[in-house]
mmCIF file with all atom_site columns, C-alpha atoms in Angstrom:
data_model
loop_
_atom_site.group_PDB
_atom_site.id
_atom_site.type_symbol
_atom_site.label_atom_id
_atom_site.label_alt_id
_atom_site.label_comp_id
_atom_site.label_asym_id
_atom_site.label_entity_id
_atom_site.label_seq_id
_atom_site.pdbx_PDB_ins_code
_atom_site.Cartn_x
_atom_site.Cartn_y
_atom_site.Cartn_z
_atom_site.occupancy
_atom_site.B_iso_or_equiv
_atom_site.pdbx_formal_charge
_atom_site.auth_seq_id
_atom_site.auth_comp_id
_atom_site.auth_asym_id
_atom_site.auth_atom_id
_atom_site.pdbx_PDB_model_num
ATOM 1   C CA . HIS C 1 1   ? 110.519 99.714  102.977 1.00 0.00 ? 1   HIS C CA 1
ATOM 2   C CA . SER C 1 2   ? 107.855 101.262 100.454 1.00 0.00 ? 2   SER C CA 1
ATOM 3   C CA . GLY C 1 3   ? 109.205 98.304  97.720  1.00 0.00 ? 3   GLY C CA 1
ATOM 4   C CA . GLY C 1 4   ? 107.831 96.068  100.213 1.00 0.00 ? 4   GLY C CA 1
ATOM 5   C CA . LEU C 1 5   ? 104.088 97.481  99.341  1.00 0.00 ? 5   LEU C CA 1
ATOM 6   C CA . LEU C 1 6   ? 104.872 95.707  96.028  1.00 0.00 ? 6   LEU C CA 1
ATOM 7   C CA . SER C 1 7   ? 104.598 92.180  97.623  1.00 0.00 ? 7   SER C CA 1
ATOM 8   C CA . ILE C 1 8   ? 101.117 92.741  99.176  1.00 0.00 ? 8   ILE C CA 1
ATOM 9   C CA . PRO C 1 9   ? 99.514  91.710  95.486  1.00 0.00 ? 9   PRO C CA 1
ATOM 10  C CA . TYR C 1 10  ? 102.036 89.109  95.037  1.00 0.00 ? 10  TYR C CA 1
ATOM 11  C CA . PHE C 1 11  ? 101.029 87.297  98.270  1.00 0.00 ? 11  PHE C CA 1
ATOM 12  C CA . SER C 1 12  ? 97.341  87.882  98.225  1.00 0.00 ? 12  SER C CA 1
ATOM 13  C CA . GLU C 1 13  ? 97.144  86.179  94.643  1.00 0.00 ? 13  GLU C CA 1
ATOM 14  C CA . ARG C 1 14  ? 97.855  82.793  96.246  1.00 0.00 ? 14  ARG C CA 1
ATOM 15  C CA . SER C 1 15  ? 96.770  83.369  99.741  1.00 0.00 ? 15  SER C CA 1
ATOM 16  C CA . GLN C 1 16  ? 94.901  80.186  99.789  1.00 0.00 ? 16  GLN C CA 1
ATOM 17  C CA . ASP C 1 17  ? 98.095  77.737  99.285  1.00 0.00 ? 17  ASP C CA 1
ATOM 18  C CA . THR C 1 18  ? 99.429  77.825  102.528 1.00 0.00 ? 18  THR C CA 1
ATOM 19  C CA . SER C 1 19  ? 102.869 76.072  101.897 1.00 0.00 ? 19  SER C CA 1
ATOM 20  C CA . TRP C 1 20  ? 103.527 78.246  99.127  1.00 0.00 ? 20  TRP C CA 1
ATOM 21  C CA . PHE C 1 21  ? 102.367 81.356  101.123 1.00 0.00 ? 21  PHE C CA 1
ATOM 22  C CA . GLN C 1 22  ? 104.624 80.448  104.020 1.00 0.00 ? 22  GLN C CA 1
ATOM 23  C CA . ARG C 1 23  ? 107.399 79.397  101.816 1.00 0.00 ? 23  ARG C CA 1
ATOM 24  C CA . LYS C 1 24  ? 107.413 82.494  99.519  1.00 0.00 ? 24  LYS C CA 1
ATOM 25  C CA . MET C 1 25  ? 107.161 84.792  102.651 1.00 0.00 ? 25  MET C CA 1
ATOM 26  C CA . ILE C 1 26  ? 110.086 83.206  104.462 1.00 0.00 ? 26  ILE C CA 1
ATOM 27  C CA . GLU C 1 27  ? 112.246 83.423  101.233 1.00 0.00 ? 27  GLU C CA 1
ATOM 28  C CA . THR C 1 28  ? 111.124 87.196  100.285 1.00 0.00 ? 28  THR C CA 1
ATOM 29  C CA . GLN C 1 29  ? 111.919 88.033  103.801 1.00 0.00 ? 29  GLN C CA 1
ATOM 30  C CA . ALA C 1 30  ? 115.314 86.799  103.795 1.00 0.00 ? 30  ALA C CA 1
ATOM 31  C CA . GLN C 1 31  ? 116.219 88.368  100.708 1.00 0.00 ? 31  GLN C CA 1
ATOM 32  C CA . ALA C 1 32  ? 115.054 91.666  101.955 1.00 0.00 ? 32  ALA C CA 1
ATOM 33  C CA . SER C 1 33  ? 116.841 91.197  104.949 1.00 0.00 ? 33  SER C CA 1
ATOM 34  C CA . LEU C 1 34  ? 120.125 90.122  103.458 1.00 0.00 ? 34  LEU C CA 1
ATOM 35  C CA . VAL C 1 35  ? 119.618 93.402  101.388 1.00 0.00 ? 35  VAL C CA 1
ATOM 36  C CA . SER C 1 36  ? 119.250 95.825  104.188 1.00 0.00 ? 36  SER C CA 1
ATOM 37  C CA . ILE C 1 37  ? 122.387 94.237  105.921 1.00 0.00 ? 37  ILE C CA 1
ATOM 38  C CA . MET C 1 38  ? 124.461 94.772  103.020 1.00 0.00 ? 38  MET C CA 1
ATOM 39  C CA . VAL C 1 39  ? 123.160 98.539  102.479 1.00 0.00 ? 39  VAL C CA 1
ATOM 40  C CA . GLY C 1 40  ? 123.707 99.019  106.184 1.00 0.00 ? 40  GLY C CA 1
ATOM 41  C CA . ILE C 1 41  ? 127.228 97.751  105.863 1.00 0.00 ? 41  ILE C CA 1
ATOM 42  C CA . ALA C 1 42  ? 127.849 100.042 102.624 1.00 0.00 ? 42  ALA C CA 1
ATOM 43  C CA . VAL C 1 43  ? 126.523 103.245 104.364 1.00 0.00 ? 43  VAL C CA 1
ATOM 44  C CA . TYR C 1 44  ? 128.252 102.617 107.688 1.00 0.00 ? 44  TYR C CA 1
ATOM 45  C CA . LEU C 1 45  ? 131.721 102.138 106.005 1.00 0.00 ? 45  LEU C CA 1
ATOM 46  C CA . GLY C 1 46  ? 130.936 105.124 103.486 1.00 0.00 ? 46  GLY C CA 1
ATOM 47  C CA . ALA C 1 47  ? 130.129 107.152 106.707 1.00 0.00 ? 47  ALA C CA 1
ATOM 48  C CA . TRP C 1 48  ? 133.279 105.983 108.539 1.00 0.00 ? 48  TRP C CA 1
ATOM 49  C CA . MET C 1 49  ? 135.125 107.435 105.337 1.00 0.00 ? 49  MET C CA 1
ATOM 50  C CA . PHE C 1 50  ? 133.485 110.110 104.447 1.00 0.00 ? 50  PHE C CA 1
ATOM 51  C CA . ILE C 1 51  ? 132.616 111.762 107.348 1.00 0.00 ? 51  ILE C CA 1
ATOM 52  C CA . PRO C 1 52  ? 136.133 112.297 108.658 1.00 0.00 ? 52  PRO C CA 1
ATOM 53  C CA . ALA C 1 53  ? 136.926 113.492 105.220 1.00 0.00 ? 53  ALA C CA 1
ATOM 54  C CA . ILE C 1 54  ? 134.336 115.836 104.846 1.00 0.00 ? 54  ILE C CA 1
ATOM 55  C CA . TYR C 1 55  ? 133.986 117.322 108.196 1.00 0.00 ? 55  TYR C CA 1
ATOM 56  C CA . GLY C 1 56  ? 136.854 116.382 110.300 1.00 0.00 ? 56  GLY C CA 1
ATOM 57  C CA . ASP C 1 57  ? 137.771 113.624 112.885 1.00 0.00 ? 57  ASP C CA 1
ATOM 58  C CA . SER C 1 58  ? 135.501 115.461 115.693 1.00 0.00 ? 58  SER C CA 1
ATOM 59  C CA . TYR C 1 59  ? 132.305 114.109 114.072 1.00 0.00 ? 59  TYR C CA 1
ATOM 60  C CA . ARG C 1 60  ? 133.478 110.808 114.295 1.00 0.00 ? 60  ARG C CA 1
ATOM 61  C CA . VAL C 1 61  ? 131.225 110.639 117.665 1.00 0.00 ? 61  VAL C CA 1
ATOM 62  C CA . VAL C 1 62  ? 128.225 110.405 114.869 1.00 0.00 ? 62  VAL C CA 1
ATOM 63  C CA . LEU C 1 63  ? 129.466 106.854 114.089 1.00 0.00 ? 63  LEU C CA 1
ATOM 64  C CA . PRO C 1 64  ? 128.176 104.980 117.009 1.00 0.00 ? 64  PRO C CA 1
ATOM 65  C CA . TYR C 1 65  ? 124.465 106.636 116.625 1.00 0.00 ? 65  TYR C CA 1
ATOM 66  C CA . LEU C 1 66  ? 124.654 105.741 113.057 1.00 0.00 ? 66  LEU C CA 1
ATOM 67  C CA . ALA C 1 67  ? 125.332 102.118 113.481 1.00 0.00 ? 67  ALA C CA 1
ATOM 68  C CA . VAL C 1 68  ? 122.409 101.637 116.050 1.00 0.00 ? 68  VAL C CA 1
ATOM 69  C CA . LEU C 1 69  ? 120.171 103.378 113.457 1.00 0.00 ? 69  LEU C CA 1
ATOM 70  C CA . LEU C 1 70  ? 121.179 101.108 110.918 1.00 0.00 ? 70  LEU C CA 1
ATOM 71  C CA . VAL C 1 71  ? 120.683 98.108  113.228 1.00 0.00 ? 71  VAL C CA 1
ATOM 72  C CA . LYS C 1 72  ? 117.191 99.392  113.767 1.00 0.00 ? 72  LYS C CA 1
ATOM 73  C CA . ASN C 1 73  ? 116.643 99.644  110.038 1.00 0.00 ? 73  ASN C CA 1
ATOM 74  C CA . VAL C 1 74  ? 117.889 95.855  109.477 1.00 0.00 ? 74  VAL C CA 1
ATOM 75  C CA . VAL C 1 75  ? 115.373 95.152  112.125 1.00 0.00 ? 75  VAL C CA 1
ATOM 76  C CA . VAL C 1 76  ? 112.365 96.896  110.486 1.00 0.00 ? 76  VAL C CA 1
ATOM 77  C CA . SER C 1 77  ? 113.290 95.691  107.070 1.00 0.00 ? 77  SER C CA 1
ATOM 78  C CA . SER C 1 78  ? 113.208 92.204  108.766 1.00 0.00 ? 78  SER C CA 1
ATOM 79  C CA . TYR C 1 79  ? 109.783 92.351  109.604 1.00 0.00 ? 79  TYR C CA 1
ATOM 80  C CA . THR C 1 80  ? 108.255 94.448  106.466 1.00 0.00 ? 80  THR C CA 1
ATOM 81  C CA . ILE C 1 81  ? 107.475 91.449  104.212 1.00 0.00 ? 81  ILE C CA 1
ATOM 82  C CA . ILE C 1 82  ? 105.888 89.853  107.063 1.00 0.00 ? 82  ILE C CA 1
ATOM 83  C CA . MET C 1 83  ? 103.790 92.859  107.773 1.00 0.00 ? 83  MET C CA 1
ATOM 84  C CA . ASN C 1 84  ? 102.943 93.157  104.277 1.00 0.00 ? 84  ASN C CA 1
ATOM 85  C CA . ALA C 1 85  ? 101.819 89.460  103.815 1.00 0.00 ? 85  ALA C CA 1
ATOM 86  C CA . LEU C 1 86  ? 99.711  89.623  106.593 1.00 0.00 ? 86  LEU C CA 1
ATOM 87  C CA . ILE C 1 87  ? 98.033  92.593  104.574 1.00 0.00 ? 87  ILE C CA 1
ATOM 88  C CA . GLY C 1 88  ? 97.844  90.605  101.524 1.00 0.00 ? 88  GLY C CA 1
ATOM 89  C CA . LEU C 1 89  ? 95.744  87.864  103.337 1.00 0.00 ? 89  LEU C CA 1
ATOM 90  C CA . GLY C 1 90  ? 93.416  90.736  104.616 1.00 0.00 ? 90  GLY C CA 1
ATOM 91  C CA . LYS C 1 91  ? 94.580  90.091  108.178 1.00 0.00 ? 91  LYS C CA 1
ATOM 92  C CA . THR C 1 92  ? 95.377  93.756  109.152 1.00 0.00 ? 92  THR C CA 1
ATOM 93  C CA . ASN C 1 93  ? 94.161  93.301  112.484 1.00 0.00 ? 93  ASN C CA 1
ATOM 94  C CA . LEU C 1 94  ? 96.981  91.288  113.111 1.00 0.00 ? 94  LEU C CA 1
ATOM 95  C CA . ASN C 1 95  ? 99.704  94.049  111.996 1.00 0.00 ? 95  ASN C CA 1
ATOM 96  C CA . PHE C 1 96  ? 97.199  96.394  114.358 1.00 0.00 ? 96  PHE C CA 1
ATOM 97  C CA . ILE C 1 97  ? 97.652  94.178  117.543 1.00 0.00 ? 97  ILE C CA 1
ATOM 98  C CA . ALA C 1 98  ? 101.530 93.716  117.169 1.00 0.00 ? 98  ALA C CA 1
ATOM 99  C CA . PHE C 1 99  ? 101.789 97.739  116.847 1.00 0.00 ? 99  PHE C CA 1
ATOM 100 C CA . SER C 1 100 ? 99.238  98.400  119.585 1.00 0.00 ? 100 SER C CA 1
ATOM 101 C CA . ILE C 1 101 ? 101.629 96.305  121.591 1.00 0.00 ? 101 ILE C CA 1
ATOM 102 C CA . ALA C 1 102 ? 104.996 97.642  120.333 1.00 0.00 ? 102 ALA C CA 1
ATOM 103 C CA . THR C 1 103 ? 103.950 101.480 120.407 1.00 0.00 ? 103 THR C CA 1
ATOM 104 C CA . PRO C 1 104 ? 103.181 102.128 123.908 1.00 0.00 ? 104 PRO C CA 1
ATOM 105 C CA . PHE C 1 105 ? 105.939 99.802  124.667 1.00 0.00 ? 105 PHE C CA 1
ATOM 106 C CA . GLY C 1 106 ? 108.687 102.021 122.545 1.00 0.00 ? 106 GLY C CA 1
ATOM 107 C CA . LEU C 1 107 ? 107.244 104.956 124.034 1.00 0.00 ? 107 LEU C CA 1
ATOM 108 C CA . VAL C 1 108 ? 107.819 103.967 127.830 1.00 0.00 ? 108 VAL C CA 1
ATOM 109 C CA . LEU C 1 109 ? 110.930 102.411 127.028 1.00 0.00 ? 109 LEU C CA 1
ATOM 110 C CA . ALA C 1 110 ? 112.249 105.432 124.730 1.00 0.00 ? 110 ALA C CA 1
ATOM 111 C CA . TYR C 1 111 ? 111.291 107.767 127.815 1.00 0.00 ? 111 TYR C CA 1
ATOM 112 C CA . LEU C 1 112 ? 113.123 105.706 130.089 1.00 0.00 ? 112 LEU C CA 1
ATOM 113 C CA . MET C 1 113 ? 116.270 105.240 128.123 1.00 0.00 ? 113 MET C CA 1
ATOM 114 C CA . LEU C 1 114 ? 116.411 108.903 127.416 1.00 0.00 ? 114 LEU C CA 1
ATOM 115 C CA . GLN C 1 115 ? 116.389 109.798 131.170 1.00 0.00 ? 115 GLN C CA 1
ATOM 116 C CA . ARG C 1 116 ? 119.257 107.029 131.725 1.00 0.00 ? 116 ARG C CA 1
ATOM 117 C CA . TYR C 1 117 ? 121.515 107.255 128.478 1.00 0.00 ? 117 TYR C CA 1
ATOM 118 C CA . GLY C 1 118 ? 120.436 110.442 126.806 1.00 0.00 ? 118 GLY C CA 1
ATOM 119 C CA . ILE C 1 119 ? 119.870 110.501 122.967 1.00 0.00 ? 119 ILE C CA 1
ATOM 120 C CA . ILE C 1 120 ? 121.765 107.222 122.242 1.00 0.00 ? 120 ILE C CA 1
ATOM 121 C CA . GLY C 1 121 ? 119.189 105.493 124.583 1.00 0.00 ? 121 GLY C CA 1
ATOM 122 C CA . VAL C 1 122 ? 116.221 106.677 122.381 1.00 0.00 ? 122 VAL C CA 1
ATOM 123 C CA . ALA C 1 123 ? 117.974 105.249 119.217 1.00 0.00 ? 123 ALA C CA 1
ATOM 124 C CA . TRP C 1 124 ? 118.536 101.606 121.259 1.00 0.00 ? 124 TRP C CA 1
ATOM 125 C CA . ALA C 1 125 ? 115.186 102.266 122.386 1.00 0.00 ? 125 ALA C CA 1
ATOM 126 C CA . GLN C 1 126 ? 113.777 102.357 118.950 1.00 0.00 ? 126 GLN C CA 1
ATOM 127 C CA . GLY C 1 127 ? 116.121 99.074  117.974 1.00 0.00 ? 127 GLY C CA 1
ATOM 128 C CA . ILE C 1 128 ? 114.591 97.278  120.921 1.00 0.00 ? 128 ILE C CA 1
ATOM 129 C CA . THR C 1 129 ? 111.206 98.363  120.109 1.00 0.00 ? 129 THR C CA 1
ATOM 130 C CA . ALA C 1 130 ? 111.459 97.034  116.258 1.00 0.00 ? 130 ALA C CA 1
ATOM 131 C CA . THR C 1 131 ? 112.730 93.781  117.305 1.00 0.00 ? 131 THR C CA 1
ATOM 132 C CA . VAL C 1 132 ? 109.777 93.433  119.828 1.00 0.00 ? 132 VAL C CA 1
ATOM 133 C CA . THR C 1 133 ? 107.531 94.531  116.687 1.00 0.00 ? 133 THR C CA 1
ATOM 134 C CA . LEU C 1 134 ? 109.832 91.297  114.713 1.00 0.00 ? 134 LEU C CA 1
ATOM 135 C CA . VAL C 1 135 ? 108.955 88.994  117.504 1.00 0.00 ? 135 VAL C CA 1
ATOM 136 C CA . LEU C 1 136 ? 105.309 89.612  117.458 1.00 0.00 ? 136 LEU C CA 1
ATOM 137 C CA . LEU C 1 137 ? 105.092 89.702  113.900 1.00 0.00 ? 137 LEU C CA 1
ATOM 138 C CA . ILE C 1 138 ? 106.619 86.595  113.543 1.00 0.00 ? 138 ILE C CA 1
ATOM 139 C CA . SER C 1 139 ? 104.476 84.967  116.153 1.00 0.00 ? 139 SER C CA 1
ATOM 140 C CA . LEU C 1 140 ? 101.317 86.511  114.564 1.00 0.00 ? 140 LEU C CA 1
ATOM 141 C CA . ALA C 1 141 ? 102.114 85.073  111.278 1.00 0.00 ? 141 ALA C CA 1
ATOM 142 C CA . ALA C 1 142 ? 102.792 81.590  112.590 1.00 0.00 ? 142 ALA C CA 1
ATOM 143 C CA . TYR C 1 143 ? 99.429  81.920  114.271 1.00 0.00 ? 143 TYR C CA 1
ATOM 144 C CA . ALA C 1 144 ? 97.895  82.735  110.871 1.00 0.00 ? 144 ALA C CA 1
ATOM 145 C CA . LEU C 1 145 ? 99.469  80.059  109.059 1.00 0.00 ? 145 LEU C CA 1
ATOM 146 C CA . ARG C 1 146 ? 98.951  77.176  111.042 1.00 0.00 ? 146 ARG C CA 1
ATOM 147 C CA . ASP C 1 147 ? 97.202  74.464  110.028 1.00 0.00 ? 147 ASP C CA 1
ATOM 148 C CA . GLY C 1 148 ? 93.343  74.623  110.065 1.00 0.00 ? 148 GLY C CA 1
ATOM 149 C CA . HIS C 1 149 ? 93.067  78.477  110.580 1.00 0.00 ? 149 HIS C CA 1
ATOM 150 C CA . SER C 1 150 ? 91.539  80.240  107.711 1.00 0.00 ? 150 SER C CA 1
ATOM 151 C CA . LEU C 1 151 ? 93.983  82.645  106.070 1.00 0.00 ? 151 LEU C CA 1
ATOM 152 C CA . ARG C 1 152 ? 91.532  84.930  104.537 1.00 0.00 ? 152 ARG C CA 1
ATOM 153 C CA . PRO C 1 153 ? 88.919  86.849  106.652 1.00 0.00 ? 153 PRO C CA 1
ATOM 154 C CA . ALA C 1 154 ? 85.436  85.607  106.709 1.00 0.00 ? 154 ALA C CA 1
ATOM 155 C CA . THR C 1 155 ? 83.093  87.592  104.698 1.00 0.00 ? 155 THR C CA 1
ATOM 156 C CA . ASP C 1 156 ? 80.016  89.149  105.480 1.00 0.00 ? 156 ASP C CA 1
ATOM 157 C CA . THR C 1 157 ? 78.097  86.412  104.061 1.00 0.00 ? 157 THR C CA 1
ATOM 158 C CA . GLU C 1 158 ? 79.937  83.706  105.401 1.00 0.00 ? 158 GLU C CA 1
ATOM 159 C CA . THR C 1 159 ? 79.997  85.497  108.996 1.00 0.00 ? 159 THR C CA 1
ATOM 160 C CA . GLU C 1 160 ? 75.916  85.863  108.616 1.00 0.00 ? 160 GLU C CA 1
ATOM 161 C CA . SER C 1 161 ? 75.592  81.981  107.785 1.00 0.00 ? 161 SER C CA 1
ATOM 162 C CA . THR C 1 162 ? 77.157  81.110  110.829 1.00 0.00 ? 162 THR C CA 1
ATOM 163 C CA . HIS C 1 163 ? 74.835  83.036  113.266 1.00 0.00 ? 163 HIS C CA 1
#
């Protein structure tokens, strides 16, 4: 996901052009998600072939865990560009809000699912938490980009002049 960090200056440069910003954020995010899906499929197929060949059939039991974690990776990749676009806008507070909600939710969910389903429950809890984070970030990005909402944070001088 560090490749997404390269997108911060890209989005920051044109942050005042709302239509470009929104279009490019969606386009870039879709591309990143597609790559993540393809990589996930390749990793799973590789593991499906090589784990039994290298470790034996008894190790096939790890494949469902791998599948769940790969789905989580796809979901996380599905919000990385959105998250970095918000940073490029100087809207780190929106990322903070999303993760402030998702983190305690994820901890409670992981604990509950561990009790009920064991380690696979924790893996599913991570995927569910990533999905909640995705929904929150999409909602917050939509809020930041809606008409009439300033994309750039107020500077200190702008804040002082309104008082």
